[in-house]
Coordinates of N, CA and C in Angstrom, one line a residue:
M1 N 33.7 -91.3 -48.0 CA 34.1 -92.5 -48.6 C 34.8 -93.4 -47.5
F2 N 34.4 -94.6 -47.4 CA 35.0 -95.5 -46.3 C 35.6 -96.7 -47.0
T3 N 36.7 -97.2 -46.6 CA 37.4 -98.3 -47.2 C 37.4 -99.5 -46.2
A4 N 37.4 -100.7 -46.7 CA 37.4 -101.9 -45.8 C 38.9 -102.1 -45.4
G5 N 39.1 -102.5 -44.2 CA 40.4 -102.8 -43.7 C 40.4 -103.8 -42.6
L6 N 41.5 -104.2 -42.2 CA 41.7 -105.2 -41.1 C 42.8 -104.7 -40.2
W7 N 42.7 -105.0 -38.9 CA 43.8 -104.6 -38.0 C 44.0 -105.8 -37.0
S8 N 45.2 -105.8 -36.4 CA 45.5 -106.8 -35.4 C 46.5 -106.3 -34.5
V9 N 46.6 -107.0 -33.4 CA 47.7 -106.7 -32.4 C 48.5 -108.0 -32.2
W10 N 49.8 -107.9 -32.4 CA 50.7 -109.0 -32.2 C 51.5 -108.8 -31.0
K11 N 51.6 -109.8 -30.1 CA 52.4 -109.7 -28.9 C 53.5 -110.8 -29.0
S12 N 54.7 -110.4 -28.9 CA 55.8 -111.4 -28.9 C 55.9 -112.1 -27.5
Y13 N 56.6 -113.1 -27.4 CA 56.8 -113.8 -26.2 C 57.7 -113.1 -25.2
R14 N 58.4 -112.1 -25.8 CA 59.3 -111.3 -24.9 C 58.6 -110.1 -24.4
S15 N 59.3 -109.3 -23.7 CA 58.6 -108.1 -23.1 C 58.5 -106.9 -24.0
A16 N 58.6 -107.1 -25.3 CA 58.5 -106.0 -26.3 C 57.0 -105.5 -26.3
P17 N 56.8 -104.3 -26.6 CA 55.5 -103.8 -26.6 C 54.7 -104.4 -27.8
P18 N 53.4 -104.5 -27.7 CA 52.6 -105.1 -28.7 C 52.8 -104.3 -30.1
L19 N 52.7 -105.0 -31.1 CA 52.8 -104.4 -32.5 C 51.4 -104.3 -33.1
L20 N 51.0 -103.1 -33.3 CA 49.7 -102.9 -34.0 C 50.0 -102.9 -35.5
S21 N 49.1 -103.5 -36.2 CA 49.2 -103.5 -37.7 C 47.9 -103.4 -38.4
C22 N 47.9 -102.9 -39.6 CA 46.6 -102.8 -40.3 C 46.9 -103.0 -41.8
T23 N 45.8 -103.2 -42.5 CA 45.9 -103.4 -44.0 C 44.6 -102.8 -44.6
V24 N 44.7 -102.4 -45.8 CA 43.5 -102.0 -46.6 C 43.1 -103.1 -47.5
I25 N 41.9 -103.5 -47.5 CA 41.4 -104.5 -48.4 C 41.3 -103.9 -49.8
T26 N 41.8 -104.6 -50.8 CA 41.7 -104.1 -52.2 C 40.9 -105.0 -53.1
T27 N 40.4 -104.5 -54.2 CA 39.6 -105.2 -55.1 C 40.1 -104.8 -56.5
D28 N 39.5 -105.4 -57.6 CA 39.8 -105.0 -58.9 C 39.3 -103.6 -59.2
A29 N 40.1 -102.8 -59.8 CA 39.7 -101.4 -60.1 C 38.7 -101.4 -61.2
V30 N 37.8 -100.4 -61.1 CA 36.7 -100.3 -62.1 C 36.7 -98.9 -62.6
G31 N 36.0 -98.7 -63.7 CA 35.8 -97.4 -64.3 C 37.2 -96.7 -64.7
E32 N 37.2 -95.4 -64.6 CA 38.4 -94.7 -64.9 C 39.6 -95.1 -64.0
L33 N 39.3 -95.5 -62.8 CA 40.4 -95.9 -61.9 C 41.2 -97.1 -62.5
A34 N 40.6 -97.9 -63.3 CA 41.3 -99.1 -63.9 C 42.4 -98.6 -64.9
E35 N 42.2 -97.4 -65.4 CA 43.2 -96.8 -66.3 C 44.5 -96.4 -65.6
I36 N 44.4 -96.2 -64.3 CA 45.5 -95.8 -63.5 C 46.2 -97.0 -62.8
H37 N 45.4 -98.0 -62.3 CA 46.0 -99.1 -61.6 C 45.0 -100.3 -61.7
D38 N 45.5 -101.5 -61.6 CA 44.5 -102.6 -61.7 C 43.8 -102.9 -60.3
R39 N 44.3 -102.3 -59.2 CA 43.7 -102.5 -57.9 C 43.2 -101.2 -57.3
M40 N 42.3 -101.3 -56.4 CA 41.8 -100.1 -55.7 C 41.3 -100.5 -54.3
P41 N 41.2 -99.6 -53.4 CA 40.6 -100.0 -52.1 C 39.1 -100.5 -52.2
L42 N 38.7 -101.4 -51.4 CA 37.3 -101.8 -51.4 C 36.5 -100.8 -50.7
L43 N 35.6 -100.1 -51.4 CA 34.8 -99.1 -50.8 C 33.6 -99.7 -50.2
L44 N 33.2 -99.2 -49.0 CA 32.0 -99.6 -48.3 C 30.9 -98.6 -48.3
A45 N 29.7 -99.0 -48.8 CA 28.6 -98.2 -48.7 C 28.1 -98.0 -47.3
E46 N 27.5 -96.9 -46.9 CA 27.1 -96.7 -45.5 C 26.2 -97.8 -45.0
E47 N 25.4 -98.4 -45.8 CA 24.5 -99.5 -45.3 C 25.3 -100.8 -45.0
D48 N 26.6 -100.9 -45.4 CA 27.4 -102.0 -45.1 C 28.3 -101.9 -43.9
W49 N 28.4 -100.7 -43.3 CA 29.3 -100.4 -42.2 C 29.1 -101.3 -41.0
D50 N 27.9 -101.4 -40.6 CA 27.6 -102.3 -39.4 C 28.0 -103.7 -39.6
D51 N 27.7 -104.2 -40.8 CA 28.0 -105.6 -41.1 C 29.6 -105.8 -41.1
W52 N 30.3 -104.8 -41.7 CA 31.7 -105.0 -41.8 C 32.4 -104.9 -40.4
L53 N 31.8 -104.0 -39.6 CA 32.4 -103.8 -38.2 C 31.9 -104.7 -37.2
N54 N 31.0 -105.6 -37.5 CA 30.5 -106.6 -36.5 C 31.6 -107.7 -36.2
P55 N 32.2 -107.7 -35.0 CA 33.2 -108.7 -34.7 C 32.7 -110.1 -34.5
D56 N 31.3 -110.2 -34.4 CA 30.7 -111.5 -34.1 C 30.3 -112.2 -35.4
A57 N 30.4 -111.6 -36.5 CA 30.0 -112.3 -37.8 C 31.1 -112.2 -38.8
P58 N 31.3 -113.3 -39.6 CA 32.3 -113.2 -40.6 C 31.8 -112.3 -41.7
P59 N 32.7 -111.7 -42.5 CA 32.3 -110.8 -43.6 C 31.4 -111.6 -44.6
D60 N 30.4 -110.9 -45.1 CA 29.6 -111.5 -46.2 C 30.4 -111.5 -47.5
P61 N 30.6 -112.7 -48.1 CA 31.4 -112.8 -49.3 C 30.8 -111.9 -50.4
E62 N 29.5 -111.7 -50.4 CA 28.8 -110.8 -51.4 C 29.4 -109.4 -51.3
L63 N 29.6 -109.0 -50.0 CA 30.1 -107.6 -49.8 C 31.5 -107.5 -50.4
L64 N 32.3 -108.5 -50.3 CA 33.7 -108.5 -50.9 C 33.7 -108.6 -52.4
A65 N 32.7 -109.2 -53.0 CA 32.6 -109.4 -54.4 C 31.9 -108.3 -55.2
R66 N 31.1 -107.5 -54.5 CA 30.3 -106.4 -55.1 C 31.2 -105.3 -55.7
P67 N 31.0 -105.0 -57.0 CA 31.8 -103.9 -57.6 C 31.5 -102.6 -56.8
P68 N 32.6 -101.8 -56.5 CA 32.4 -100.6 -55.8 C 31.8 -99.5 -56.6
D69 N 31.1 -98.6 -55.9 CA 30.5 -97.4 -56.6 C 31.5 -96.3 -56.6
V70 N 32.0 -96.0 -57.8 CA 33.0 -95.0 -57.9 C 32.5 -93.7 -58.5
R71 N 31.2 -93.5 -58.6 CA 30.6 -92.3 -59.2 C 31.1 -91.0 -58.5
D72 N 31.3 -91.0 -57.2 CA 31.7 -89.8 -56.5 C 33.2 -89.5 -56.5
I73 N 34.0 -90.4 -57.2 CA 35.5 -90.2 -57.2 C 35.8 -89.3 -58.4
A74 N 36.5 -88.2 -58.1 CA 37.0 -87.4 -59.2 C 38.5 -87.6 -59.4
L75 N 38.9 -87.8 -60.6 CA 40.4 -88.0 -60.9 C 41.0 -86.6 -61.2
R76 N 42.2 -86.4 -60.7 CA 42.9 -85.2 -61.0 C 44.4 -85.5 -60.9
Q77 N 45.2 -84.8 -61.6 CA 46.7 -85.0 -61.6 C 47.2 -84.3 -60.3
V78 N 48.2 -85.0 -59.7 CA 48.8 -84.5 -58.5 C 50.3 -84.4 -58.7
S79 N 51.0 -83.6 -57.9 CA 52.4 -83.4 -58.0 C 53.1 -84.7 -57.6
T80 N 54.3 -84.8 -58.1 CA 55.2 -86.0 -57.8 C 55.6 -85.9 -56.3
L81 N 55.3 -84.8 -55.6 CA 55.6 -84.8 -54.2 C 54.9 -85.9 -53.4
V82 N 53.8 -86.4 -53.9 CA 53.1 -87.4 -53.2 C 53.8 -88.7 -53.2
N83 N 54.8 -88.9 -54.0 CA 55.6 -90.1 -54.1 C 56.6 -90.3 -53.0
N84 N 56.7 -89.4 -52.1 CA 57.7 -89.5 -51.1 C 57.0 -89.4 -49.7
V85 N 57.1 -90.4 -48.9 CA 56.4 -90.5 -47.6 C 56.9 -89.4 -46.7
R86 N 58.0 -88.7 -46.9 CA 58.5 -87.6 -46.0 C 57.7 -86.4 -46.3
N87 N 57.0 -86.3 -47.4 CA 56.2 -85.1 -47.7 C 54.8 -85.3 -47.1
N88 N 54.3 -84.3 -46.3 CA 53.1 -84.5 -45.6 C 52.5 -83.1 -45.3
G89 N 52.0 -82.4 -46.3 CA 51.5 -81.0 -46.1 C 50.4 -80.7 -47.0
P90 N 49.9 -79.5 -46.9 CA 48.7 -79.1 -47.7 C 49.1 -78.9 -49.2
E91 N 50.4 -78.7 -49.5 CA 50.8 -78.6 -50.9 C 50.5 -79.9 -51.7
L92 N 50.4 -81.0 -51.0 CA 50.1 -82.2 -51.7 C 48.7 -82.2 -52.3
L93 N 47.8 -81.4 -51.8 CA 46.4 -81.3 -52.3 C 46.3 -80.4 -53.5
E94 N 47.3 -79.6 -53.7 CA 47.2 -78.6 -54.8 C 47.3 -79.3 -56.2
P95 N 46.6 -78.8 -57.2 CA 46.6 -79.4 -58.5 C 48.1 -79.4 -59.0
A96 N 48.5 -80.4 -59.8 CA 49.8 -80.4 -60.3 C 50.0 -79.4 -61.4
R97 N 51.2 -78.9 -61.6 CA 51.5 -78.0 -62.7 C 51.8 -78.8 -63.9
S98 N 51.5 -78.4 -65.1 CA 51.8 -79.1 -66.3 C 53.3 -79.3 -66.4
Q99 N 53.7 -80.5 -66.8 CA 55.1 -80.8 -67.1 C 55.4 -80.7 -68.6
P100 N 56.5 -80.2 -69.0 CA 56.8 -80.2 -70.4 C 56.9 -81.7 -70.9
E101 N 56.5 -81.9 -72.1 CA 56.6 -83.3 -72.6 C 58.1 -83.6 -72.9
Q102 N 58.4 -84.9 -72.6 CA 59.8 -85.3 -72.9 C 60.0 -85.5 -74.4
I103 N 61.1 -85.1 -74.9 CA 61.4 -85.3 -76.3 C 61.8 -86.7 -76.5
Q104 N 61.2 -87.3 -77.6 CA 61.6 -88.7 -78.0 C 62.7 -88.6 -78.9
L105 N 63.8 -89.3 -78.6 CA 65.0 -89.4 -79.5 C 64.9 -90.5 -80.5
L106 N 64.2 -91.5 -80.2 CA 64.1 -92.6 -81.2 C 62.7 -92.8 -81.7

């Protein structure tokens, strides 16, 4: 799976080192992913890689408007450990354990 993104290098007028930055291009979520969030990364099909990476041609608007193919994406529940950027280990890939339901008082 490959996602569309942009990157740039910004150099200040001072002697500070260049700042590298990047972003992931998003699009409207489709399929089951739309039940989780209204946006998702723009997925690129293999036949679109060369067009996307060509620095001499602007991106094809059709490529940006095409609904992504999400057939190979499998949804699964993950641990709340993924919500903290300080966590970065193989335990993040393990399936989440069931949480007891919260009791409704009202």
